[in-house]
Coordinates of C-alpha atoms in Angstrom, one line a residue:
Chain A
X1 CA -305.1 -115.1 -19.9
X2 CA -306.5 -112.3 -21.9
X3 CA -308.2 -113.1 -25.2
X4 CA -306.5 -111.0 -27.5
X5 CA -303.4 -112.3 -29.5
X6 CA -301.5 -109.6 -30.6
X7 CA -302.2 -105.6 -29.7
X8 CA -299.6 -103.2 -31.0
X9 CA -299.8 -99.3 -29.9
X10 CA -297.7 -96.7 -32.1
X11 CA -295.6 -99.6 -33.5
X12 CA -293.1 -97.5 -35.5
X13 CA -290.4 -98.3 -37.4
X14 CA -287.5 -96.4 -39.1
X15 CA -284.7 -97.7 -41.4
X16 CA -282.5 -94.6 -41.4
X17 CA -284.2 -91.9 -43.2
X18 CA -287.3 -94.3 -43.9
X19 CA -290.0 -95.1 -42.0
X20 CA -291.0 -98.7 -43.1
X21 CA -294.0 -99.1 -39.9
X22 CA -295.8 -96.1 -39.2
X23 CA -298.3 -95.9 -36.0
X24 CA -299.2 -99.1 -36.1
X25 CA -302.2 -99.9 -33.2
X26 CA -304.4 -102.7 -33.9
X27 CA -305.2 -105.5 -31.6
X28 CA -306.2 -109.4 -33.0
X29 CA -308.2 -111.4 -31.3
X30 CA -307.1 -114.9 -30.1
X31 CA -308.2 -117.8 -32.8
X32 CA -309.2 -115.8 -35.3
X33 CA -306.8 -115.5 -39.0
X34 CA -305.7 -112.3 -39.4
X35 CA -305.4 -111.2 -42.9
X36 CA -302.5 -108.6 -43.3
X37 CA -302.8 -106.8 -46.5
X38 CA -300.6 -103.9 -48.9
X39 CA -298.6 -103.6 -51.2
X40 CA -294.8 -104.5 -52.1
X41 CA -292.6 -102.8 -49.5
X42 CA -295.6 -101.3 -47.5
X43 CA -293.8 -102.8 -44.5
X44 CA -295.8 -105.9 -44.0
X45 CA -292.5 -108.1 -43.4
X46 CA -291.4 -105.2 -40.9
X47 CA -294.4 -105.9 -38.8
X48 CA -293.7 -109.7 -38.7
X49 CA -290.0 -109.0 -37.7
X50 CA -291.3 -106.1 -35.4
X51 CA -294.0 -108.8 -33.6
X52 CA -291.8 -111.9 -33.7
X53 CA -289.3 -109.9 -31.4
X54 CA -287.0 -110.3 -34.5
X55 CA -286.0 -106.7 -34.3
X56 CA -287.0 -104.0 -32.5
X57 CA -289.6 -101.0 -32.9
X58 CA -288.3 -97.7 -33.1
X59 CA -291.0 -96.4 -30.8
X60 CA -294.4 -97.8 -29.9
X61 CA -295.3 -100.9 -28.0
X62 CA -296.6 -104.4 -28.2
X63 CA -297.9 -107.5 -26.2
X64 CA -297.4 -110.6 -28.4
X65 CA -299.5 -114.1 -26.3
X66 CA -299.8 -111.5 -23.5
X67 CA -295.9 -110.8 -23.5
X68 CA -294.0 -107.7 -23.7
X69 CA -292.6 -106.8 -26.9
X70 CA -288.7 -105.8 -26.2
X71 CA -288.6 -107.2 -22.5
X72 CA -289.4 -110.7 -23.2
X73 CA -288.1 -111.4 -26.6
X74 CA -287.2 -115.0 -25.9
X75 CA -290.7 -116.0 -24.7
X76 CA -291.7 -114.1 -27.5
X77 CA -290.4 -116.4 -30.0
X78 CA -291.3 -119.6 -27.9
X79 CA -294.9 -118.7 -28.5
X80 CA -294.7 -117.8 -31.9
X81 CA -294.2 -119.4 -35.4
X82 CA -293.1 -117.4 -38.4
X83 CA -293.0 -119.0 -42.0
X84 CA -290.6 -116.2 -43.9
X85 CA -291.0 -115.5 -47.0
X86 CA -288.9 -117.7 -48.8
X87 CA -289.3 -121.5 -47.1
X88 CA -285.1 -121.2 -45.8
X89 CA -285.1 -124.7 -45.7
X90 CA -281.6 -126.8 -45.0
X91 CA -281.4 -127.9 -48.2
X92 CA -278.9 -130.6 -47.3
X93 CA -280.6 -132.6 -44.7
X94 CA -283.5 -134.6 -45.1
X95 CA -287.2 -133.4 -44.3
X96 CA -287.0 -134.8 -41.0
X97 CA -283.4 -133.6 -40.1
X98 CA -284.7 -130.3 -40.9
X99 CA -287.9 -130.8 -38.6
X100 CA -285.7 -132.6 -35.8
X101 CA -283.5 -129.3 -36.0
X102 CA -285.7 -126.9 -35.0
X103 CA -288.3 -129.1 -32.7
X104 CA -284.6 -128.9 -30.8
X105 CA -284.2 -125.6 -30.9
X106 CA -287.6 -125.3 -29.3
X107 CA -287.0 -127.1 -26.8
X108 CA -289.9 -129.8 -28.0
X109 CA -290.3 -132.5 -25.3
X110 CA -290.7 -135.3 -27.7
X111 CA -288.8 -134.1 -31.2
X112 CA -288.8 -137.3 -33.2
X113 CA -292.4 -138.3 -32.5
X114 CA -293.6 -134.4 -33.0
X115 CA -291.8 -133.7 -36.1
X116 CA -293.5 -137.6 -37.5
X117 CA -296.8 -136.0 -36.8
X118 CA -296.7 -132.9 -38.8
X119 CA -294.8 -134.9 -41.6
X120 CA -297.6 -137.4 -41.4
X121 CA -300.2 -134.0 -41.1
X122 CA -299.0 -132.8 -44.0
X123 CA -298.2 -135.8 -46.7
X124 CA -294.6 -135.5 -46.3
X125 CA -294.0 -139.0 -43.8
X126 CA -293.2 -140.8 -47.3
X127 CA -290.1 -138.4 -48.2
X128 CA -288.9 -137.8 -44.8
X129 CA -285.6 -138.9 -45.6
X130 CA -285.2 -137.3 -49.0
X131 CA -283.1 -134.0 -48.5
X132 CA -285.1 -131.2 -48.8
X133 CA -282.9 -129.6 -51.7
X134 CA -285.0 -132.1 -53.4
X135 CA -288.3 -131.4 -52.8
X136 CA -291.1 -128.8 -55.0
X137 CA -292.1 -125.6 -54.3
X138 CA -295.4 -127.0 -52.3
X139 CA -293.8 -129.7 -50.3
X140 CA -291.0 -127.0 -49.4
X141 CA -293.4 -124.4 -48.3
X142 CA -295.7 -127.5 -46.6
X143 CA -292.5 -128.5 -45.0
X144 CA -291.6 -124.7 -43.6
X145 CA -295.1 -124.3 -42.5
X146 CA -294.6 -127.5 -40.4
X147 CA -291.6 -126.2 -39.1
X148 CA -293.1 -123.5 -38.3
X149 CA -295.6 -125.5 -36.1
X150 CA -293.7 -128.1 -34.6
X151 CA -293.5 -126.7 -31.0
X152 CA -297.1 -125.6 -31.3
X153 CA -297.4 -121.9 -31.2
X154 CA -300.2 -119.5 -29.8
X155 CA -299.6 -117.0 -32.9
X156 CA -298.5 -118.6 -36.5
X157 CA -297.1 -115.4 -38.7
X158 CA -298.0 -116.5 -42.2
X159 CA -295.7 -114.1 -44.5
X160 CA -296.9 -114.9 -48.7
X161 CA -297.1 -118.8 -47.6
X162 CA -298.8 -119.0 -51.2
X163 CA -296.6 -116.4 -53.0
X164 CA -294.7 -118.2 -56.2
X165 CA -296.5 -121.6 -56.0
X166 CA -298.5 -123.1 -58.8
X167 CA -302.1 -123.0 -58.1
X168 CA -302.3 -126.6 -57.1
X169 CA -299.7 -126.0 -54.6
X170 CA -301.4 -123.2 -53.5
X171 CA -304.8 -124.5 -52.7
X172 CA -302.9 -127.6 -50.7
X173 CA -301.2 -124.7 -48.5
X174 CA -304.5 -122.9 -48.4
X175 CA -306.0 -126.1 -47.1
X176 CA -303.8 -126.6 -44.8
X177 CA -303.9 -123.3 -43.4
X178 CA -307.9 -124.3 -42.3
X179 CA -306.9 -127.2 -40.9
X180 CA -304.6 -125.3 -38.4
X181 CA -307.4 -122.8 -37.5
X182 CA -308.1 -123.8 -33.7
X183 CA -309.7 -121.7 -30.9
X184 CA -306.0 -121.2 -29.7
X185 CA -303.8 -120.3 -32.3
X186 CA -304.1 -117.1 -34.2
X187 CA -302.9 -117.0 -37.7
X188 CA -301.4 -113.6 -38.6
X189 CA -301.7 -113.9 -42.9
X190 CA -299.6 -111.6 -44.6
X191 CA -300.6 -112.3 -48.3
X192 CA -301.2 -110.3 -52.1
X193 CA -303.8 -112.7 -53.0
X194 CA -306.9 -110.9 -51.6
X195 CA -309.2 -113.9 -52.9
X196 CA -307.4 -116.0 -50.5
X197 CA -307.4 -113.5 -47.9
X198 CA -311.4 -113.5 -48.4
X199 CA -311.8 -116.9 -48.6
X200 CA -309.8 -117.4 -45.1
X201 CA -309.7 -114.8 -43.0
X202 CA -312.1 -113.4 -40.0
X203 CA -310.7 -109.9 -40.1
X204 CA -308.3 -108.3 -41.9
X205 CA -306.1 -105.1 -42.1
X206 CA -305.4 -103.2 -45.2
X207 CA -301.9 -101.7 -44.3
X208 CA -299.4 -99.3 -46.3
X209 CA -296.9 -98.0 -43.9
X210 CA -299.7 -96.8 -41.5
X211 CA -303.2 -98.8 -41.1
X212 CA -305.4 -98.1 -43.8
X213 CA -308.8 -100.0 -42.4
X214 CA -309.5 -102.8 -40.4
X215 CA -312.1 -105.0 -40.0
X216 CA -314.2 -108.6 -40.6
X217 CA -313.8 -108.2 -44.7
X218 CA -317.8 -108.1 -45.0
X219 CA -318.1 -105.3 -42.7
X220 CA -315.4 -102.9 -44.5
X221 CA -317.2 -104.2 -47.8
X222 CA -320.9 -102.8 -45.9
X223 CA -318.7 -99.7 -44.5
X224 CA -317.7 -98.7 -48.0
X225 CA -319.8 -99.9 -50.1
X226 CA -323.2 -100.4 -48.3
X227 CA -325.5 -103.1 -49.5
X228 CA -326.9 -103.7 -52.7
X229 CA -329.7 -105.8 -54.7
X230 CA -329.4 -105.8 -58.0
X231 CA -332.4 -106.6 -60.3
X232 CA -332.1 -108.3 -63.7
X233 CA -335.6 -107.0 -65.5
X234 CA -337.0 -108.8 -69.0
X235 CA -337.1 -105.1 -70.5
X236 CA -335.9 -102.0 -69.4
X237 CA -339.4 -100.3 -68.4
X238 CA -338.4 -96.6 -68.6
X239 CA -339.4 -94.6 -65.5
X240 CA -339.1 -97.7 -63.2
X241 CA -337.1 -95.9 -60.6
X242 CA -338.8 -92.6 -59.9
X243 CA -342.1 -94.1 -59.7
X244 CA -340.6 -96.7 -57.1
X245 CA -341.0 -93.9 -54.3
X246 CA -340.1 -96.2 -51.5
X247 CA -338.3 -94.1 -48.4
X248 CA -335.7 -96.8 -47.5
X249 CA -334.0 -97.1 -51.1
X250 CA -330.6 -94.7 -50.6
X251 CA -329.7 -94.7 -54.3
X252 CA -330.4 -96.8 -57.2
X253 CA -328.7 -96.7 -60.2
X254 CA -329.7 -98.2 -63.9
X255 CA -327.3 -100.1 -66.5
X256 CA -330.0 -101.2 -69.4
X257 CA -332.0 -104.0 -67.9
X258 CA -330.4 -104.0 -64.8
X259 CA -331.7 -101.7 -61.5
X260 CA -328.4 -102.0 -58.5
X261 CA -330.3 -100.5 -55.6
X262 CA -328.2 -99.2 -52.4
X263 CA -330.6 -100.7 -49.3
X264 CA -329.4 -100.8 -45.3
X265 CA -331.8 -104.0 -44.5
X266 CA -331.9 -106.1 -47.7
X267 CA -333.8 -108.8 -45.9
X268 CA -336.6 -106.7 -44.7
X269 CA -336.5 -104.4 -47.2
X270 CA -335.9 -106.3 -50.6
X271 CA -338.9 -108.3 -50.8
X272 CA -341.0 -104.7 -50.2
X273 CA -338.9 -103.7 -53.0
X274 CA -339.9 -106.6 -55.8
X275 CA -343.4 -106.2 -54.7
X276 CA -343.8 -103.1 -55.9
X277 CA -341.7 -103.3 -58.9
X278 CA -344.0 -106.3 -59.9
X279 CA -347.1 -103.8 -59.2
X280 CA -345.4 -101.2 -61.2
X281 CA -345.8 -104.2 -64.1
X282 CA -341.9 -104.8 -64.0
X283 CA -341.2 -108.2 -65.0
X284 CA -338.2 -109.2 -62.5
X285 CA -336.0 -111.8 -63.8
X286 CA -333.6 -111.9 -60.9
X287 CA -332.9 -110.6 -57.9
X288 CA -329.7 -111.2 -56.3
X289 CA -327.0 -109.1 -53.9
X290 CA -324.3 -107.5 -55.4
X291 CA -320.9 -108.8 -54.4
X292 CA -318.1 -106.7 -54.2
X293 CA -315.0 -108.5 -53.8
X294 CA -312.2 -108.0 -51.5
X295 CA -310.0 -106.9 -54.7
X296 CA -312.2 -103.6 -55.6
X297 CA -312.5 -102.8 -52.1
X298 CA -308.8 -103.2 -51.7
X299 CA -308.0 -101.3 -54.7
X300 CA -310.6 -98.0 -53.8
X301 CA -309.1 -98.1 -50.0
X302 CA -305.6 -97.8 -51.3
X303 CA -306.1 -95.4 -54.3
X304 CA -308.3 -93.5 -51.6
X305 CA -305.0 -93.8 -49.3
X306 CA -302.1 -92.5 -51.8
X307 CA -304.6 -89.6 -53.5
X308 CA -304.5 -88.5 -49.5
X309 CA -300.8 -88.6 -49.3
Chain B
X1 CA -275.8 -124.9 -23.7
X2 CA -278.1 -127.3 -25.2
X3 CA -279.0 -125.3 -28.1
X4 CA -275.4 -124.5 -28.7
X5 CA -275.0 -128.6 -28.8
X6 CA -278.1 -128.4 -31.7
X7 CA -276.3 -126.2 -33.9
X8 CA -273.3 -127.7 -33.6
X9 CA -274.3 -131.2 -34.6
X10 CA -276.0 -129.3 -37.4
X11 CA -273.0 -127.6 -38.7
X12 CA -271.1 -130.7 -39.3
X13 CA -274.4 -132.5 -40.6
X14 CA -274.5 -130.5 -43.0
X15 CA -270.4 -129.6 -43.4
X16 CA -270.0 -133.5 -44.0
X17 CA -272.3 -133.3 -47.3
X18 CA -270.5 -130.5 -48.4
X19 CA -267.9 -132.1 -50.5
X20 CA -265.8 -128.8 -51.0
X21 CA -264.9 -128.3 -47.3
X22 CA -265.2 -132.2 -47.1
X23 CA -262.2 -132.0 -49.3
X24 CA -260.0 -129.7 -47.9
X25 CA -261.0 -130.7 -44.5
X26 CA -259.4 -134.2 -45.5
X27 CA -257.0 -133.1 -48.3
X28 CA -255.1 -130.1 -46.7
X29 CA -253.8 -131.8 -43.9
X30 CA -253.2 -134.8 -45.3
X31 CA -250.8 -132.6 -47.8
X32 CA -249.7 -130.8 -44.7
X33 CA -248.3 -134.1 -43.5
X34 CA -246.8 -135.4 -46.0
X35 CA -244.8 -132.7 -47.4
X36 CA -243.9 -131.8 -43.4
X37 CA -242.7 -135.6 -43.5
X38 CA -240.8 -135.7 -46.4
X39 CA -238.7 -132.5 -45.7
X40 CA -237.9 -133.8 -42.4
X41 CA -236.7 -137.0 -44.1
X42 CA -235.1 -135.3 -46.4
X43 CA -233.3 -133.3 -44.0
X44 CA -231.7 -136.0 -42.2
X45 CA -228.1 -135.9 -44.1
X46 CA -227.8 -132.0 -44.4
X47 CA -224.9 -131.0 -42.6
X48 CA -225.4 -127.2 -43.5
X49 CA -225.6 -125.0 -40.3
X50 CA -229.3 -123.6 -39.7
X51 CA -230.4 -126.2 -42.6
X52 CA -232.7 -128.6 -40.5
X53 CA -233.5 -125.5 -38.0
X54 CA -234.8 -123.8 -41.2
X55 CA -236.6 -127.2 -42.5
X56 CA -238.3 -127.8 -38.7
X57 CA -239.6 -124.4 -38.9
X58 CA -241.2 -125.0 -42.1
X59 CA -242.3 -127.6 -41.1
X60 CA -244.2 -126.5 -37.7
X61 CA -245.6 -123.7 -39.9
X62 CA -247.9 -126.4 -42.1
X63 CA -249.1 -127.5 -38.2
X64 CA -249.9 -123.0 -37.7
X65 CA -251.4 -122.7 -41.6
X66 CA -254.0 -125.8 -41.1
X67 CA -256.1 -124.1 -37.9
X68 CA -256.2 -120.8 -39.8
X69 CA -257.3 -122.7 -43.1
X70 CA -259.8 -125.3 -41.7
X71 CA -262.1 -123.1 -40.3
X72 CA -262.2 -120.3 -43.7
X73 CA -264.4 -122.9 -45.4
X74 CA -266.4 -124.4 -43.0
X75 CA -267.4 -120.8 -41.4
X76 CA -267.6 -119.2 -44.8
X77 CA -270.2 -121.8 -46.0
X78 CA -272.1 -122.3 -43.3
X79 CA -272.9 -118.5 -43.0
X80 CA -273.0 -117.9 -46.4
X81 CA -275.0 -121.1 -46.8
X82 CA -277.6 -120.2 -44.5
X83 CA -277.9 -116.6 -46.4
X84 CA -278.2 -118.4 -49.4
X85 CA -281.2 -121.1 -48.5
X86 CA -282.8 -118.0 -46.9
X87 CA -282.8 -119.8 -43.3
X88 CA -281.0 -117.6 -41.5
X89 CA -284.5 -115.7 -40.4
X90 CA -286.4 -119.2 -39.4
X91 CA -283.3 -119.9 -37.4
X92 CA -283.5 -116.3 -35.7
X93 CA -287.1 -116.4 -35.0
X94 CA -286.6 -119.4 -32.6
X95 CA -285.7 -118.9 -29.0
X96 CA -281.9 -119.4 -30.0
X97 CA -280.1 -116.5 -28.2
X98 CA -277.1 -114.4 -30.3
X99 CA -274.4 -115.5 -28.2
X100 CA -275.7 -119.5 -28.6
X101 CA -275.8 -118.9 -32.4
X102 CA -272.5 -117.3 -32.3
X103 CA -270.6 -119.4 -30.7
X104 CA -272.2 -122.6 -32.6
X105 CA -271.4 -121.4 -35.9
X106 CA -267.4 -120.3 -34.2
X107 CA -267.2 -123.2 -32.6
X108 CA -268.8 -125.6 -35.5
X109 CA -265.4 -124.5 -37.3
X110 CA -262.6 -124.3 -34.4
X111 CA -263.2 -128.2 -33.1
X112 CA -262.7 -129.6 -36.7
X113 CA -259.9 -127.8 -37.0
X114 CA -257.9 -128.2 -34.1
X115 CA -259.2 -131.8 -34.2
X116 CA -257.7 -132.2 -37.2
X117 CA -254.4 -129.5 -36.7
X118 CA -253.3 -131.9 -33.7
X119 CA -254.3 -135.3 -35.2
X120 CA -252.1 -134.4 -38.3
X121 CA -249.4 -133.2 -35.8
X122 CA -249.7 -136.5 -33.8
X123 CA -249.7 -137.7 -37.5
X124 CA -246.6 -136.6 -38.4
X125 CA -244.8 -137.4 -35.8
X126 CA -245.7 -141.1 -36.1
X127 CA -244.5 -141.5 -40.0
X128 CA -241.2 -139.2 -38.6
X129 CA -240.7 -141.7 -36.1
X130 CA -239.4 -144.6 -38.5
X131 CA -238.2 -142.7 -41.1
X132 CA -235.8 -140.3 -39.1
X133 CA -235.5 -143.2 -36.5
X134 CA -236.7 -141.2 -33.6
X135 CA -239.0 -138.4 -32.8
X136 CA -237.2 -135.8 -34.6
X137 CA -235.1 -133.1 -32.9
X138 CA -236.4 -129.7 -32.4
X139 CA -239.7 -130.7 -32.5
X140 CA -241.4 -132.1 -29.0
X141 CA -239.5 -129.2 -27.3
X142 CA -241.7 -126.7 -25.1
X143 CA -241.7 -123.9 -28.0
X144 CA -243.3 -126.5 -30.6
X145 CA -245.6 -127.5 -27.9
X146 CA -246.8 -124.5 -27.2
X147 CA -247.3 -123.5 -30.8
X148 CA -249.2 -126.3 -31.5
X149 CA -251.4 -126.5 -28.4
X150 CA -251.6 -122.6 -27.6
X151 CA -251.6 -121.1 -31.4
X152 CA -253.3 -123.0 -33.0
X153 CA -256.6 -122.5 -30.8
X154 CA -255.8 -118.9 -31.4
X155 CA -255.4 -118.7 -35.6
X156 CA -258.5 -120.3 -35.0
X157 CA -260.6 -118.2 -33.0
X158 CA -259.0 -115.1 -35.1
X159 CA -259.4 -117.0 -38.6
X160 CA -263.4 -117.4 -37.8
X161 CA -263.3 -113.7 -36.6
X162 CA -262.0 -112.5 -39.8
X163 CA -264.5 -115.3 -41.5
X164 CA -267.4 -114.2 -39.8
X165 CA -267.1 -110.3 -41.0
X166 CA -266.0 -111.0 -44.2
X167 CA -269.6 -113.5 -44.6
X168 CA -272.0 -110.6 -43.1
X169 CA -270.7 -108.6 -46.3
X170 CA -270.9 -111.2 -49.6
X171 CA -273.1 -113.2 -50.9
X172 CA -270.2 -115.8 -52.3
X173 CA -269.1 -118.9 -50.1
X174 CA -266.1 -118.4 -52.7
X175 CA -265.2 -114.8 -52.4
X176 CA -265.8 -114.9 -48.8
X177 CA -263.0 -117.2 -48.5
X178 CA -260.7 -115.8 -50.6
X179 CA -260.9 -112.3 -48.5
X180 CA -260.7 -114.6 -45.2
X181 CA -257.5 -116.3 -46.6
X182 CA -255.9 -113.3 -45.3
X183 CA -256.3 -114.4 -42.0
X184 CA -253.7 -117.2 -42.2
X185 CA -251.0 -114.5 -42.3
X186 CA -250.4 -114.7 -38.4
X187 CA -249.4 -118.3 -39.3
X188 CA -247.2 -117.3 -41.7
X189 CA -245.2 -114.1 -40.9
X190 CA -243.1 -116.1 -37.8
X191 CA -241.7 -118.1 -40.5
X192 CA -240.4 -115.0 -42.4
X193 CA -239.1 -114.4 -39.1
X194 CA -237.6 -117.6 -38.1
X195 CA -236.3 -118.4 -41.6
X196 CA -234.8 -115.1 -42.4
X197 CA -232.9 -115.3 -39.1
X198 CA -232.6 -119.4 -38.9
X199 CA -233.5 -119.1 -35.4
X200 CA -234.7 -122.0 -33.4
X201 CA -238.6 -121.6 -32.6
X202 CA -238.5 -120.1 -28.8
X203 CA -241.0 -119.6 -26.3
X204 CA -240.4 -115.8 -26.6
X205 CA -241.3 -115.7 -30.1
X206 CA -244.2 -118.0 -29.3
X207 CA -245.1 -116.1 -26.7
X208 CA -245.0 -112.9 -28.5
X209 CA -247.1 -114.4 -31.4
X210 CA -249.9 -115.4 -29.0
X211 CA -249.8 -112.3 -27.2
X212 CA -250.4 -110.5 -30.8
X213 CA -253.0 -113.0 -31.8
X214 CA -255.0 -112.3 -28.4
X215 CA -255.5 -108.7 -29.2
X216 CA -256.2 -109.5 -32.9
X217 CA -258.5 -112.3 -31.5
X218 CA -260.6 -110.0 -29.0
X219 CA -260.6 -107.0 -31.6
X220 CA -261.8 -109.6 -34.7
X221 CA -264.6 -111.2 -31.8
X222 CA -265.9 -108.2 -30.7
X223 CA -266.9 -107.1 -33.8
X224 CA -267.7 -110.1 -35.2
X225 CA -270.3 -110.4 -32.0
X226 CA -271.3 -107.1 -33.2
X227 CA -272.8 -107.6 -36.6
X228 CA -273.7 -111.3 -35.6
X229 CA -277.3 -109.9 -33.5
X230 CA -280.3 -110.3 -35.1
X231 CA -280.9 -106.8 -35.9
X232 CA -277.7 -106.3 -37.7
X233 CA -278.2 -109.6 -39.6
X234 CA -282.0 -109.1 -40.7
X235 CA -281.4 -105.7 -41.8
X236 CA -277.9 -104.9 -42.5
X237 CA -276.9 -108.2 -43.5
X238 CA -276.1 -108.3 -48.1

């Protein structure tokens, strides 16, 4: 079986006179979580309904666990979990009714003792019988999530599985989503919280309508950004940077005490650097590589992306 | 056929904690009974031409209401119900085909309610027993049995039809079943017609109603199949 997931070519999709997907080509490796990132109504749900042979594309093509998109549709779902948005729990049966339901539904060889384990996995064993009308926000959203898992699927779409939980509820779920990273099972993330996104995922797409980038977060941070060392100095040493006069420094720039300095090999190249700023008589107080999170990168790619459209 | 079997059992999991169809799952033909009951005991001593003809046909049209009723609330709330938990879309992203989710949710309210349509028939007919001192006149005649056994199945099937349209539009369990009320009208009109001409209930008439109820039935199905596919309900659903 080939090693990629999910590949998508020309994914479009229209809603009358709007075009909610556009172009969409991108291909996910298998085990890998797959951060899916935009803003409200960029079509991010689309794509989830589009993938999980939920609806169909308008045009394009797909191969979701190595099946067609639109010709095996029922295979499709078998291999595939989706958490929606909201948890759409049966808020009349108990936890494990709701679990036994859907392990059915699946087709689960051994229902009872499969939906026991992910209730046991996920804290949930003690309430299995309370109805699920009854539960919090987290143990909802841990109970869809095991839901979602119960007849073990290849692909796991993730759509806002942290969206309108308290932060304590939210770290649980983000905990939970390492646990079920496995060489097997991709995890397609759709998610707002771009700290999350950083914190869990191997690559990730930033998407409004059509693909804005793609890539392992660090590496569209390096494309965009390059890398940086910034120096903390005791006193701001006037002249520091044009007597420097290294050849690999791209571009440095000065706030007060403070030199940022754009390098392409910090580890060769930085301790060249403090050398000869400690030469030049520069008293260095700290050295240490400028950060740029996921948010500002996120923010400058989509500002980029509606000043071009 | 086995997921049809899971959402069925599901259906009336969840129907059973539901106290208002719980209710009138219990209550209306329980009423339907005894009021069909007391008019036939009632009607014993009338010695008015067309009198008991008119009472029996009142009576048999409690038995046509109850399978058009029934199934309003159970099919309004469980669609409706699923729209409002939000678990319609975890429900559609499992291997379940249209068709098997169709005709579980249809089906989830037709067997309750011709369960309970012929149980409050066979009801009625042992309290009439006693009190009228014999199974009444008029009634286990081959026009009543057909009404019963061949009707009712249809105000069913066309009672969810209408049910099932008029839930792919609201977003009220309530609302939904007032609009769907409408669909107990086939029940009713061949009472106008009996009563108004104090006719004995014939096979023609029966015939005629079930032959107008097919076409209704197929025209409500079809669309009702329609708007109940994935597609339609993930993005043209209210």
């Amino acid at each position: 079986m080939s090693n990629i997931a999910i590949c998508a070519k020309n994914l479009t999709r229209d809603f009358d006179t709007v075009r909610a997907v556009d172009s969409l080509s991108l291909e996910i490796p298998q085990g890998i979580v797959f951060g899916f990132l935009g803003p409200n109504g960029a079509g991010k749900t689309t794509t989830i309904r589009m993938l999980a042979a939920l609806i169909a594309p308008s045009s394009g093509e797909a191969t979701v666990a190595g099946l067609h998109l639109g010709r095996e549709n029922r295979a499709i779902r078998q291999h595939v979990g989706v958490l929606t948005e909201t948890p759409g729990l049966y808020k009349r049966l108990s936890a494990i009714d709701n679990l036994l339901f859907f392990a059915k539904l699946y087709g689960v060889p051994e229902p009872r003792k499969q939906a026991e384990r992910y209730l046991q996995l996920f804290e949930l064993w003690d309430r299995r019988d309370d109805l699920a009308g009854s539960f919090s926000k987290g143990m909802r959203q841990k109970l869809a999530i095991a839901r979602a898992m119960l007849h073990e699927p290849q692909i796991l779409f993730l759509d806002e599985p942290t969206a309108s939980l308290d932060p304590e509820a939210a770290k649980v779920v983000r905990d939970l989503i390492e646990t079920l990273r496995t060489k097997e099972r991709t995890i397609f993330l759709c998610t707002h919280n771009l700290d999350e996104a950083d914190r869990l995922c191997d690559r990730v797409a930033l998407f409004n309508t059509r693909l804005v980038a793609i890539g392992p977060p660090q590496e569209l941070k390096e494309r965009l950004y390059g890398r940086r060392t910034v120096i903390h100095l005791a006193d701001p040493h006037p002249g520091l940077e044009d007597a420097l006069k290294l050849s690999f420094i791209k571009k440095i720039e000065r706030l007060d005490n403070t030199l940022v300095v754009s390098l392409s090999d910090p580890e060769r190249e930085n301790p060249i650097l403090v050398s000869r700023l400690v030469e030049l008589g520069a008293k260095v107080q700290f050295v240490n590589e400028l950060r740029v999170s996921l948010e500002d990168l996120y923010l400058d790619l989509m500002e980029e992306n509606n000043a071009s459209t | 056929m086995h997921r049809l079997n899971v959402i069925l059992l599901k259906e009336w999991r969840e129907s059973l904690r539901n106290k208002m169809i719980l209710f009138g799952a219990i209550f209306l033909p329980l009423f339907m009974v005894g009021a069909a009951v007391v008019m036939v005991y009632q009607g014993r001593g009338i010695d008015v031409p067309g009198a008991q003809i008119a009472l029996f046909n009142t009576a048999l049209m409690y038995f046509l209401i109850l399978p058009a009723v029934i199934p309003l609330a159970i099919a309004a709330y469980s669609i409706i119900g699923e729209k409002e938990q939000g678990s319609l879309e975890p429900l559609l992203a499992t291997p379940i085909s249209d068709l098997e989710l169709f005709l579980g949710k249809a089906l989830a309210s037709v067997i309750p309610a011709l369960i309970l349509t012929w149980g409050s028939f066979g009801l009625f007919l042992g309290l009439s027993i006693p009190l009228v001192g014999g199974i009444p006149p008029h009634v286990l005649t081959p026009p009543w049995i057909a009404a019963i056994f061949g009707l009712a199945p249809l105000l069913s099937l066309f009672s969810v039809g209408v049910t099932m349209l008029v839930s792919s539009r609201a977003s009220d369990a309530r609302a939904a079943y007032q609009v769907s009320s409408l669909a107990i009208l086939p029940g009713i009109v061949p009472l106008i017609i009996y009563s108004s001409k104090k006719t004995l209930v014939s096979l023609f008439l029966v015939g005629l109603e079930g032959a107008v109820l097919i076409v209704a039935s197929i025209i409500v199905l079809y669309f009702a199949i329609k708007v109940f596919r994935r597609e339609q309900i993930l993005t043209r659903w209210k």
